[in-house]
Tab-separated table of C-alpha atoms in Angstrom:
chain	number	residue	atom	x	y	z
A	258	UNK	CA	0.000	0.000	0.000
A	259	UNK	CA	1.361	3.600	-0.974
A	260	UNK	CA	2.233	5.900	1.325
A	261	UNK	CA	-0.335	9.328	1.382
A	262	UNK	CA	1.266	11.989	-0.081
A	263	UNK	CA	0.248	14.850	1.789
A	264	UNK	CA	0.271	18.634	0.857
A	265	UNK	CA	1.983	21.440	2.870
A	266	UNK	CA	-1.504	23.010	3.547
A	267	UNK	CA	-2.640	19.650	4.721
A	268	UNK	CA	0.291	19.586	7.124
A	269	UNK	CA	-0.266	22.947	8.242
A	270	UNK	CA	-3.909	21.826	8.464
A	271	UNK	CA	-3.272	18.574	10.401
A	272	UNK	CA	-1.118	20.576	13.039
A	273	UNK	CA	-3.276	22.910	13.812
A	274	UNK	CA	-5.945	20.372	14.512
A	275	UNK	CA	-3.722	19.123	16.977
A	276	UNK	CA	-2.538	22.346	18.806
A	277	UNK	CA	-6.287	23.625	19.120
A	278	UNK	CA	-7.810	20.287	20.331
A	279	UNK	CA	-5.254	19.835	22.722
A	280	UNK	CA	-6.650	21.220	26.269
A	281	UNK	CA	-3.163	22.091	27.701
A	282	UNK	CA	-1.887	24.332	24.699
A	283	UNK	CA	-5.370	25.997	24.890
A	284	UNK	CA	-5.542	26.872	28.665
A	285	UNK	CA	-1.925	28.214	29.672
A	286	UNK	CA	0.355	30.463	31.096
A	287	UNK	CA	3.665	31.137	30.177
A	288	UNK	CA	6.457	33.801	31.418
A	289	UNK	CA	9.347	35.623	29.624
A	290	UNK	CA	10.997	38.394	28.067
A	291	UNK	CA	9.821	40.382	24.976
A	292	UNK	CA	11.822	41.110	22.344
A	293	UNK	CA	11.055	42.115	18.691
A	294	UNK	CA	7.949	44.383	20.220
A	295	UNK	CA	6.004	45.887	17.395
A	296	UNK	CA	2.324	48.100	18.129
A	297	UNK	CA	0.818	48.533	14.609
A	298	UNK	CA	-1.556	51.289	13.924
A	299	UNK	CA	-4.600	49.087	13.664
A	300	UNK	CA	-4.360	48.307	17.843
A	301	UNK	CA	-2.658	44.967	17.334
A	302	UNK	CA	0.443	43.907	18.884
A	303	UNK	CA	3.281	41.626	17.891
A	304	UNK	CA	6.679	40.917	19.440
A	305	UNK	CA	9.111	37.544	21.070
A	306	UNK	CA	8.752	35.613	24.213
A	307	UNK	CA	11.767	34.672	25.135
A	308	UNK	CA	13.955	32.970	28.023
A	309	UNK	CA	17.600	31.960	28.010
A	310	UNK	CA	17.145	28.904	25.515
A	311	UNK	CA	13.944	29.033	23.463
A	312	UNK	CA	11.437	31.663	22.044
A	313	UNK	CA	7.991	31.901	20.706
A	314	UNK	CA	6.346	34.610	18.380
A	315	UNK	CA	3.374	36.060	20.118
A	316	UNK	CA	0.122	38.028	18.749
A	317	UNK	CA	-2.065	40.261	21.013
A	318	UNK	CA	-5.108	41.265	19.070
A	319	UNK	CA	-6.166	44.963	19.459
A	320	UNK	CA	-10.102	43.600	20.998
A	321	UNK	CA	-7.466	41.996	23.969
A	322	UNK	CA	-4.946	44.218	24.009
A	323	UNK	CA	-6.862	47.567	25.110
A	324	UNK	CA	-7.617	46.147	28.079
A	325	UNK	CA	-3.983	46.364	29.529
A	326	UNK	CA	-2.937	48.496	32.333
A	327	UNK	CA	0.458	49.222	31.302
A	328	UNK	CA	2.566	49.798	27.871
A	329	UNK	CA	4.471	46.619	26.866
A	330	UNK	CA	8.219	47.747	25.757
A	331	UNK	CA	11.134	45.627	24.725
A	332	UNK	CA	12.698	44.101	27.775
A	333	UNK	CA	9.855	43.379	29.760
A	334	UNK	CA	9.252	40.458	31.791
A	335	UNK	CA	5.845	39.385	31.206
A	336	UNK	CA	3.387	36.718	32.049
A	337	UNK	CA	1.059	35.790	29.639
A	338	UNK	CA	-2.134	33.663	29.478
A	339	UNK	CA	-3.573	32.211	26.097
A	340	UNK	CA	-3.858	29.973	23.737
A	341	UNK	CA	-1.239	27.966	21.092
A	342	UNK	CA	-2.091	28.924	17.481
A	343	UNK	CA	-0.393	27.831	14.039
A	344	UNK	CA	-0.249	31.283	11.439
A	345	UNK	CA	-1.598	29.035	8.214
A	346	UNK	CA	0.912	31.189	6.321
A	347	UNK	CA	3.976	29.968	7.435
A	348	UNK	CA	2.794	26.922	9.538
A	349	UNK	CA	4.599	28.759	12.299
A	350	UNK	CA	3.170	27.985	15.813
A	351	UNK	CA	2.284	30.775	17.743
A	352	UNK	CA	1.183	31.950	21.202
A	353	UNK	CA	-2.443	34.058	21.010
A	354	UNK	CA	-2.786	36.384	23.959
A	355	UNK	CA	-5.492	36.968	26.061
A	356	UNK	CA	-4.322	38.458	29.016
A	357	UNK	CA	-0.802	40.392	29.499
A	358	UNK	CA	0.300	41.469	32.762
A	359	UNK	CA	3.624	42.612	33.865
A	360	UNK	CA	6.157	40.805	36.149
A	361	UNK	CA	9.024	42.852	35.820
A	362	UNK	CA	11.915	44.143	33.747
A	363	UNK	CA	14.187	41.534	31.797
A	364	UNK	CA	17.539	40.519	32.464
A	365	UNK	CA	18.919	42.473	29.258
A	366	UNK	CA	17.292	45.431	30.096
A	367	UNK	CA	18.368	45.271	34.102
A	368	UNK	CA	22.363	45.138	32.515
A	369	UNK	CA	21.370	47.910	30.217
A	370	UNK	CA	20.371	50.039	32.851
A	371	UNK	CA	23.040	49.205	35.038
A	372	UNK	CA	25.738	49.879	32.337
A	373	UNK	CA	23.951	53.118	31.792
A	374	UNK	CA	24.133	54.423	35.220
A	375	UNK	CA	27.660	53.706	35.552
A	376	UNK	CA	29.029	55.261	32.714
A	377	UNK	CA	26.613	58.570	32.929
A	378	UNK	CA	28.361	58.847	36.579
A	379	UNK	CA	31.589	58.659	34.805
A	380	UNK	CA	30.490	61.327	32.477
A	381	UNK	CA	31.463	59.115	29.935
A	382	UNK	CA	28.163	60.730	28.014
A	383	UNK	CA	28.471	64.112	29.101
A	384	UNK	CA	31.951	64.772	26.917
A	385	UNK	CA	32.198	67.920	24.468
A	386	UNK	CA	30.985	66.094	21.484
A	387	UNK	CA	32.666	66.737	18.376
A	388	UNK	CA	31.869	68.516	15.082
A	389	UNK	CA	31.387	66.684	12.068
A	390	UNK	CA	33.022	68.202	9.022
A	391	UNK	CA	30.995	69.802	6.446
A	392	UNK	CA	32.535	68.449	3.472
A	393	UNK	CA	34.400	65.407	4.703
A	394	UNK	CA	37.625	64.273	2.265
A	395	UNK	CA	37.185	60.479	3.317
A	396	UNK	CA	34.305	58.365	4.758
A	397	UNK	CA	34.880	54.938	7.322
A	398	UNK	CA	31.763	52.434	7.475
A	399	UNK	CA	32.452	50.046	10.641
A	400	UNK	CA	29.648	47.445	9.888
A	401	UNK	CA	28.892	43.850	8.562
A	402	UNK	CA	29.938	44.031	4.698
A	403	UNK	CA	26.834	41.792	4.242
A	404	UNK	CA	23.383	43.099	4.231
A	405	UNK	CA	21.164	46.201	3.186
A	406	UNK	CA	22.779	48.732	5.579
A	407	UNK	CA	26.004	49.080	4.417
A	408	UNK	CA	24.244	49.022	0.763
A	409	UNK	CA	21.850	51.466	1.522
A	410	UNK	CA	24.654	53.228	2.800
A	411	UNK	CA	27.209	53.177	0.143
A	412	UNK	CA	24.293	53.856	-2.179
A	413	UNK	CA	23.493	57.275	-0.352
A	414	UNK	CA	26.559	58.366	0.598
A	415	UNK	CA	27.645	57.733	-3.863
A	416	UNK	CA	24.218	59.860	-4.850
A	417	UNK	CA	24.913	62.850	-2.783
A	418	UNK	CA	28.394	63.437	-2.359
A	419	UNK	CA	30.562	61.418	-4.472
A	420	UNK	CA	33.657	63.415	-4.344
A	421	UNK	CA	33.834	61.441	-0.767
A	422	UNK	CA	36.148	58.613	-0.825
A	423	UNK	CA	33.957	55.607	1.483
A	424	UNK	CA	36.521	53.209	3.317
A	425	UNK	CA	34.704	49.648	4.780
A	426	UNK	CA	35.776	48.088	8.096
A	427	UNK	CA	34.343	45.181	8.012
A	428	UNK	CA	33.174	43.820	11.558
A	429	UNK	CA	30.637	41.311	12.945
A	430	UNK	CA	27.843	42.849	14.298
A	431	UNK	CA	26.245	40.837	16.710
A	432	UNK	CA	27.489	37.385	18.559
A	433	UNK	CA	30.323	36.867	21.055
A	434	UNK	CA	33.237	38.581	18.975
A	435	UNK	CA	31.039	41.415	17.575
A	436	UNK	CA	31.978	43.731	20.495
A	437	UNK	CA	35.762	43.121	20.066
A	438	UNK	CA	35.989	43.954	16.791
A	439	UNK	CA	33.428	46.595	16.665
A	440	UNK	CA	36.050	48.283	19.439
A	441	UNK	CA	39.558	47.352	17.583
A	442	UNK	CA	37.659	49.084	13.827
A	443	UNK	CA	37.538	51.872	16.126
A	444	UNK	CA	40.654	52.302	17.593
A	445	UNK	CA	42.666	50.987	13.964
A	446	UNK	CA	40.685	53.874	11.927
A	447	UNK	CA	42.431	56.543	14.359
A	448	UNK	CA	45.530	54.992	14.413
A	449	UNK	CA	45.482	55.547	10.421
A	450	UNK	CA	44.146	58.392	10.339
A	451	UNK	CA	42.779	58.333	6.961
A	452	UNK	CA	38.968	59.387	7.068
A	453	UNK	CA	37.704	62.436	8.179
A	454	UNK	CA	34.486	60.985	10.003
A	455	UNK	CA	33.208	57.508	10.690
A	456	UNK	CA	29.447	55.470	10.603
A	457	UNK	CA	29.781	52.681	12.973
A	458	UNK	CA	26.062	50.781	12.887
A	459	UNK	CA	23.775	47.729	11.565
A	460	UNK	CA	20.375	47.208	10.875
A	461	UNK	CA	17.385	46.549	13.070
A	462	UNK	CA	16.946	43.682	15.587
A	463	UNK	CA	16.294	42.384	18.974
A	464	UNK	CA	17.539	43.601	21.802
A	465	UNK	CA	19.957	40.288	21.366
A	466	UNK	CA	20.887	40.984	18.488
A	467	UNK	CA	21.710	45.079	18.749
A	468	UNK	CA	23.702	44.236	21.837
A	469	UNK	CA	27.106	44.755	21.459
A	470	UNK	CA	26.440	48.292	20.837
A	471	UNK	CA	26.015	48.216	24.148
A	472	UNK	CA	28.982	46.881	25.306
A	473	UNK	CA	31.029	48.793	27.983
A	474	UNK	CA	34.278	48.054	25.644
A	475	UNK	CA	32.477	49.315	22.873
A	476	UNK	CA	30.991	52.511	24.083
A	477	UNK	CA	34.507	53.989	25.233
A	478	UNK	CA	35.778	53.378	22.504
A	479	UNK	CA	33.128	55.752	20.448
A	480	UNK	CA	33.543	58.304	23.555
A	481	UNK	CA	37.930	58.229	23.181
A	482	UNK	CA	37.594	58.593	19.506
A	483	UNK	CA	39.463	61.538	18.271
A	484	UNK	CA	37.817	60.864	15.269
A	485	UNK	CA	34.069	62.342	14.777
A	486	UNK	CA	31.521	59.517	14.956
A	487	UNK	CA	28.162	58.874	13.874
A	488	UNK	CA	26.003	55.949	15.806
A	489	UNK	CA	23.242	54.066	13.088
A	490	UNK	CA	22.240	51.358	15.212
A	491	UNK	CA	19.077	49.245	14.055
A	492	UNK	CA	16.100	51.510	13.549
A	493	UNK	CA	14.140	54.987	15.000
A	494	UNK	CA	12.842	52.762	17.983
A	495	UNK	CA	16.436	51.055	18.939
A	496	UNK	CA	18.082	53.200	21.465
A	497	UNK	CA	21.919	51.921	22.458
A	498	UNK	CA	24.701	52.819	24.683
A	499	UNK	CA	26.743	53.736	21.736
A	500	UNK	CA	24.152	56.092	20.440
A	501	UNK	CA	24.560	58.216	23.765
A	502	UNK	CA	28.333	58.204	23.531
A	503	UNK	CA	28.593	59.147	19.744
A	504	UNK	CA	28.900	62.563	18.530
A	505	UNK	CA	25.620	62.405	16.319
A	506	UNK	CA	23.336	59.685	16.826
A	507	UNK	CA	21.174	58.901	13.563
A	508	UNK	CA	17.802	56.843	13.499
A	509	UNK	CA	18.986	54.447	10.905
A	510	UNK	CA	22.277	53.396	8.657
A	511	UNK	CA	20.704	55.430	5.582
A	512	UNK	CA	20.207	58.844	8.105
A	513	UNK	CA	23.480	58.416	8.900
A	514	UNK	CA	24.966	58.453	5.381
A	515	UNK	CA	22.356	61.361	4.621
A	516	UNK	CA	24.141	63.163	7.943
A	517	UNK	CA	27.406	62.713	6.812
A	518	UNK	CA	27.946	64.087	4.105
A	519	UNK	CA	25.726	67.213	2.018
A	520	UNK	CA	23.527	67.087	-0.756
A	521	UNK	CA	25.543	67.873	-4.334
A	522	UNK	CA	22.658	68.912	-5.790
A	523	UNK	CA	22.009	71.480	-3.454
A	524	UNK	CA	25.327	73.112	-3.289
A	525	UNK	CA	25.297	73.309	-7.398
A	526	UNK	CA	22.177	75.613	-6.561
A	527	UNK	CA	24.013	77.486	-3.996
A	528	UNK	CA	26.560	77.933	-6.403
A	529	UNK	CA	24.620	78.702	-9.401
A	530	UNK	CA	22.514	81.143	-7.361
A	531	UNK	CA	25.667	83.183	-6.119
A	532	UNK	CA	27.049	83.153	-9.823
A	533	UNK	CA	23.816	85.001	-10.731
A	534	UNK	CA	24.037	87.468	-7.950
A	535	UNK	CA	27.482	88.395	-9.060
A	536	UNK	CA	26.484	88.779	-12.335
A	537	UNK	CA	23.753	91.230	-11.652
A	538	UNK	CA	24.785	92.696	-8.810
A	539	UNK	CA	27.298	95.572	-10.588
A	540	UNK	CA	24.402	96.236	-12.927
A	541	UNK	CA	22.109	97.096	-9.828
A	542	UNK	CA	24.612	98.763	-8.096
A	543	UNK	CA	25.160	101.077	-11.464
A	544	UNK	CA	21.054	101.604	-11.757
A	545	UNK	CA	21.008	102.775	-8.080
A	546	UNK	CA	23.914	104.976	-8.595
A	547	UNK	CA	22.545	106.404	-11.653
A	548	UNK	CA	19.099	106.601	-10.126
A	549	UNK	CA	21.289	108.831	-7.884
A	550	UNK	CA	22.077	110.840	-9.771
A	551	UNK	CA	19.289	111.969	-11.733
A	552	UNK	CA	17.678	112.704	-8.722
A	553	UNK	CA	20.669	114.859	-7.377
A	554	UNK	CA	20.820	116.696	-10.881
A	555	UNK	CA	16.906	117.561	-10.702
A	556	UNK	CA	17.805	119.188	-7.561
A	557	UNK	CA	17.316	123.366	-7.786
A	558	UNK	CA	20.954	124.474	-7.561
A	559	UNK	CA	22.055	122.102	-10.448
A	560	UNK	CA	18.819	123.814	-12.557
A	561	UNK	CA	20.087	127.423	-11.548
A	562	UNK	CA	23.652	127.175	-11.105
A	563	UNK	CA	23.993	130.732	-11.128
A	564	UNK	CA	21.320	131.752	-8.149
A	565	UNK	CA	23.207	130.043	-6.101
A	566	UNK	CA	26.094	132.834	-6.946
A	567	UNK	CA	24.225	136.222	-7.083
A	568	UNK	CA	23.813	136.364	-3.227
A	569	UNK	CA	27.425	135.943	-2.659
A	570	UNK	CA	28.506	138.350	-5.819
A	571	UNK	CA	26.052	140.799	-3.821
A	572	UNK	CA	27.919	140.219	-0.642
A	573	UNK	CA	31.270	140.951	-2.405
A	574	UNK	CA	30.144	144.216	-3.986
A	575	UNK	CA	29.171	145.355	-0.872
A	576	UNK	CA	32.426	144.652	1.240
A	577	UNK	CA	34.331	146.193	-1.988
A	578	UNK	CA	32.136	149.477	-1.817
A	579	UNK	CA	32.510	149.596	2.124
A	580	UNK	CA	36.107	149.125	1.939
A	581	UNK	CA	36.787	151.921	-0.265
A	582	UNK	CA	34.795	154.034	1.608
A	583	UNK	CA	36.566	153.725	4.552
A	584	UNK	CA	39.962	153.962	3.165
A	585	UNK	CA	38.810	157.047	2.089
A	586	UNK	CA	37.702	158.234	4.922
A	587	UNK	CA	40.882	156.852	6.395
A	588	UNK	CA	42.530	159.365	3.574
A	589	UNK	CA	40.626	162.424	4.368
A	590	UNK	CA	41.045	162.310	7.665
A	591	UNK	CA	44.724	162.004	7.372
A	592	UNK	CA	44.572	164.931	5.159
A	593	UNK	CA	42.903	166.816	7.479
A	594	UNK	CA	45.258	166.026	10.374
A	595	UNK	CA	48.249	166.764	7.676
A	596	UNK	CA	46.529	170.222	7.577
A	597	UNK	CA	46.309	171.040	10.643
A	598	UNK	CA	50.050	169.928	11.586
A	599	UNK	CA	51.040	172.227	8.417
A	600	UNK	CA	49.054	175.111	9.694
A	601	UNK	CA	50.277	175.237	13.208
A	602	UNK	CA	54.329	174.398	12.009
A	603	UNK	CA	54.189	177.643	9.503
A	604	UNK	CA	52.512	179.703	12.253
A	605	UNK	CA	55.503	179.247	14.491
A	606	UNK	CA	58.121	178.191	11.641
A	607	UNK	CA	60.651	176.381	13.214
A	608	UNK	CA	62.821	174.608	10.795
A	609	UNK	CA	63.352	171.922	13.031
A	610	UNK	CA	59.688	171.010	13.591
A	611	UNK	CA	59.051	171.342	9.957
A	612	UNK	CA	61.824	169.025	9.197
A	613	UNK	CA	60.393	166.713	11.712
A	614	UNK	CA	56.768	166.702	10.634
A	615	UNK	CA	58.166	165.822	7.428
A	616	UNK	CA	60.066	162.865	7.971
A	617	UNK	CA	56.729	161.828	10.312
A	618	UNK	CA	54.146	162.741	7.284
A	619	UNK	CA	56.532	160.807	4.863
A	620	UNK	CA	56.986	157.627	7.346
A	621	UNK	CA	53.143	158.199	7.957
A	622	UNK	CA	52.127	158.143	4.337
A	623	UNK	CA	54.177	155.048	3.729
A	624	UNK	CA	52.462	153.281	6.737
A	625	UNK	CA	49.323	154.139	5.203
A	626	UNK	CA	50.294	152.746	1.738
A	627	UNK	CA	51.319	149.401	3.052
A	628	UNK	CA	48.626	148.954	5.308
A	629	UNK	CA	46.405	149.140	2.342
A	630	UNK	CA	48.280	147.143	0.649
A	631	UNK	CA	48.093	144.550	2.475
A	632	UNK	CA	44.412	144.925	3.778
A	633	UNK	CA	43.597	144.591	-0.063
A	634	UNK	CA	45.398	141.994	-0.516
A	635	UNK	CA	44.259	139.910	2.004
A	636	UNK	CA	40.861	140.271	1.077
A	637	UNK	CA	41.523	139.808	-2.259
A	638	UNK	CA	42.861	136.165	-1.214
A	639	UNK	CA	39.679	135.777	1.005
A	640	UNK	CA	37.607	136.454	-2.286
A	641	UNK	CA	39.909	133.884	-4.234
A	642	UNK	CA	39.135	130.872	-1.826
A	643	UNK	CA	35.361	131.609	-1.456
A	644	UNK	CA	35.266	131.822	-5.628
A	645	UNK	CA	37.253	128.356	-5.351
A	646	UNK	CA	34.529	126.842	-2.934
A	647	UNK	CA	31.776	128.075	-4.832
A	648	UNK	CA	33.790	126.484	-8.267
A	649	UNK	CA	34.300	123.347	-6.548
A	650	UNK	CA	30.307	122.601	-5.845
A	651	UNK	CA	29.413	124.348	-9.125
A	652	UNK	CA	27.789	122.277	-12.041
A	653	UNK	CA	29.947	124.711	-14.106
A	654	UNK	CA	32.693	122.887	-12.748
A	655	UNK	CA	31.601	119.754	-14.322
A	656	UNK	CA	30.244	120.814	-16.870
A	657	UNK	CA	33.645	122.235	-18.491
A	658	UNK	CA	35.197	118.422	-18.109
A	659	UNK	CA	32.349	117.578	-21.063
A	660	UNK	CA	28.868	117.427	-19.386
A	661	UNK	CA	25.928	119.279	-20.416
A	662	UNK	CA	22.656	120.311	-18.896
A	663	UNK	CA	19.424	119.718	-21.623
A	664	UNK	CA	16.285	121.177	-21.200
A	665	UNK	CA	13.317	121.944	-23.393
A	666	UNK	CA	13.025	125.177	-25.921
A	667	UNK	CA	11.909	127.503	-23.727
A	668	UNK	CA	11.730	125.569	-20.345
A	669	UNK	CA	13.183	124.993	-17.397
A	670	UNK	CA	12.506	121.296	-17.148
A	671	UNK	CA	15.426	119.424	-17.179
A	672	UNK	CA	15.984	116.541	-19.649
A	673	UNK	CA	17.410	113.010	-17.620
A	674	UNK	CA	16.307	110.483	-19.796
A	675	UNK	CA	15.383	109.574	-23.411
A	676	UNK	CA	11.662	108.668	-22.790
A	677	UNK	CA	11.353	112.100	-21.708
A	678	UNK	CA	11.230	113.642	-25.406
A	679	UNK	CA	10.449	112.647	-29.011
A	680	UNK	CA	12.286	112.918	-32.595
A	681	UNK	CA	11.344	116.412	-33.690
A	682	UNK	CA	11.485	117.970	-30.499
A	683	UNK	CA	13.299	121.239	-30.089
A	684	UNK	CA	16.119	121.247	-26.926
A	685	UNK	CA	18.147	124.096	-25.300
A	686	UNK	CA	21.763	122.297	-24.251
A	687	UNK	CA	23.686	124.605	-22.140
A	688	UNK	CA	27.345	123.968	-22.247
A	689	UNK	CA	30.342	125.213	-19.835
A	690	UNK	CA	29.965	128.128	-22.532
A	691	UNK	CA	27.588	129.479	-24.559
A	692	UNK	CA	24.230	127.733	-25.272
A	693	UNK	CA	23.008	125.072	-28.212
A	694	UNK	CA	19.152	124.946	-30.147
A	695	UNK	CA	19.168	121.400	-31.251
A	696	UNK	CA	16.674	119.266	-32.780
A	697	UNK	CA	15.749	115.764	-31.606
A	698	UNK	CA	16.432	113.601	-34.944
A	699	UNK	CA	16.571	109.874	-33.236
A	700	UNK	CA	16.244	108.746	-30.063
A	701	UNK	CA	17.894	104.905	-29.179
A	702	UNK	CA	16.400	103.560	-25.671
A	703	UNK	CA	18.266	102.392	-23.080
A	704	UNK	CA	19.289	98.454	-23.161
């Protein structure tokens, strides 16, 4: 007789007719650690029971699982009370919870928190962390060279800065050598000396798994690095040691690559938008200052140059009247005096006296004439400098190096700018000398 053949659904089918009418498996408690602790969106739960030699995948349905009195986290020691289930889809025996109550903190977790404590006290933690370069020359990756981190990683750190040069270390990860090597990566890449910044990380796992990132060995090494380091351990949930003790702690491998080094694509637009702010920069700068100054030429003194004189031509004429008028004053009183002298020496005439009065009219009249000399001459120099001034703020001034002032026939609106007038129109120019009638015979606008 033939042996049945039987199908894998059959199998599954035939096991789980076992587990379910079996009154122990549906009717138990059981006790351990979890591990692998996922809370989907829809309510459910899923995570690892586990002890020191065996585990079990466990499901908490979301109708169960609101009933709980306190949040379920990795490391948790738990006792549970369901029923044994096989998931048809894998024919993977499972544990179905019903009840969840907990019964203290794992053994893991208890040395986590332990190792935690003592090296915050040693301020192992607390060091100045260091910067990471902006542009780094030279990249290390301390990680497994097998698996989608240190692809994912590669991959990112090629697509945004490739001018980066990425050196692999390649470690275990997890198991009883991972923290030894993890350590001696460390401490080899600063003996070297060639990479600017290192990624030491892995992937997501259990608490197991992810554990010799928390290794005390491990951990000072990250914290004596002279060597900027960035922690990508496991995912945005997994919190290690090592990601306290690093400089920059990133929620997964492919953060940390995004971290370490800047977007190329981003800097070319930097670039390209500082290239086009040099370029029109000098052209804005020459609009304002010409803006400038067609506001400074409409300006009434650069109109009617010459009102700004007559008050001070008025001012001379009237200082150049006064000071004739007292020198001749100055005169005529002299002459008087003369008179008087001459008049009292011939009534008495003593040759002596009159010989005297001479030399005293002759050294008197000489006195006279340089005294006036002078006086005119210094105001003659005062009159020089204030014509200078007055030159030096003049349009005249500027006018006789080639400029012009252009107005309208018969106006006194000044001309700045071609829109202002038509071909055909009639203009006044008025030069440093003499005065132009011209007629408007093209006009080219401004580029």
């Amino acid at each position: 007789m033939a042996k049945e053949v039987w199908t894998v659904r059959q199998l599954v089918a035939h096991l789980t007719s076992i587990v379910t009418k079996d009154a122990k498996s549906q009717s138990l408690r059981v006790e351990g650690e979890i591990s692998n602790f996922t809370h989907h969106a829809s309510g459910h739960m899923y995570f690892t029971l586990k002890d020191e030699s065996a585990r079990m995948r466990v499901v908490f349905f979301a109708r169960f699982a609101r009933y709980l009195l306190f949040k379920p986290k990795n490391g948790d020691r738990v006792t549970i009370r369901g029923q044994l289930d096989v998931y048809d889809r894998d024919g993977q025996v499972q544990i179905r919870a019903l009840e969840m109550r907990n019964s203290g903190q794992g053994d893991l977790f208890t040395r986590f928190q332990y190792l935690k404590e003592q090296l915050e006290a040693q301020g192992v933690f607390q060091r100045a962390k260091r910067t990471l370069p902006a542009y780094p020359k030279s990249i290390g990756l301390i990680t497994s060279p097998h698996g989608a981190a240190v692809r994912d990683m590669i991959t990112t750190l090629q697509r945004r800065y490739p001018q980066a040069k990425v050196l692999l270390y390649p470690v275990q990860v997890q198991g009883d050598v991972a923290a030894w090597e993890i350590s001696n990566a460390i401490g080899e890449m600063n003996r070297r000396a060639e990479v600017d910044l290192l990624i030491v990380g892995r992937g997501g796992g259990s608490i197991e798994e992810l554990w010799a990132f928390n290794e005390e060995l491990v951990v000072r090494s990250i914290a004596n690095s002279t060597i900027p380091i960035i922690s990508a351990v496991g995912h945005e949930t997994d919190t290690t040691l090592s990601d306290l003790a690093a400089d920059v702690r990133a929620a997964t491998p492919t953060a940390a690559a995004e971290l370490a080094v800047p977007n190329q694509e981003e800097l070319k637009s930097k670039l390209d938008a500082v290239l086009v702010r040099l370029e029109t920069l000098p052209k804005k700068i020459f609009d304002q200052r010409q803006l400038q100054l067609s506001r400074l030429m409409e300006r009434p003194i650069f109109q009617h140059p010459d009102r700004k004189l007559v008050p001070h031509q008025e001012k001379f004429q009237y200082l150049t009247k006064r000071l004739h008028q007292a020198v001749a004053a100055h005169y005529a009183k002299g002459e008087r005096s003369l008179e008087r002298v001459i008049h009292r020496i011939q009534s008495v005439q003593p040759d002596s006296k009159i010989s005297d009065a001479r030399s005293k009219l002759q050294r008197s009249s000489r006195e006279q004439s340089l005294f006036f000399q002078q006086y005119m001459e210094r105001k003659e120099k005062q009159f020089s400098q204030l014509v200078t001034r007055l030159e030096s703020v003049s349009p005249l001034a500027v006018m006789k190096r080639g400029y012009s002032l252009v107005y309208r026939l018969g106006g006194d609106q000044l001309v700045t700018s071609a829109d202002q007038v038509n071909p055909g129109d009639l203009l006044d120019v008025q030069l440093a000398e003499g005065k132009l009638k011209c007629q408007v015979w093209k006009k080219e606008e401004k580029k």
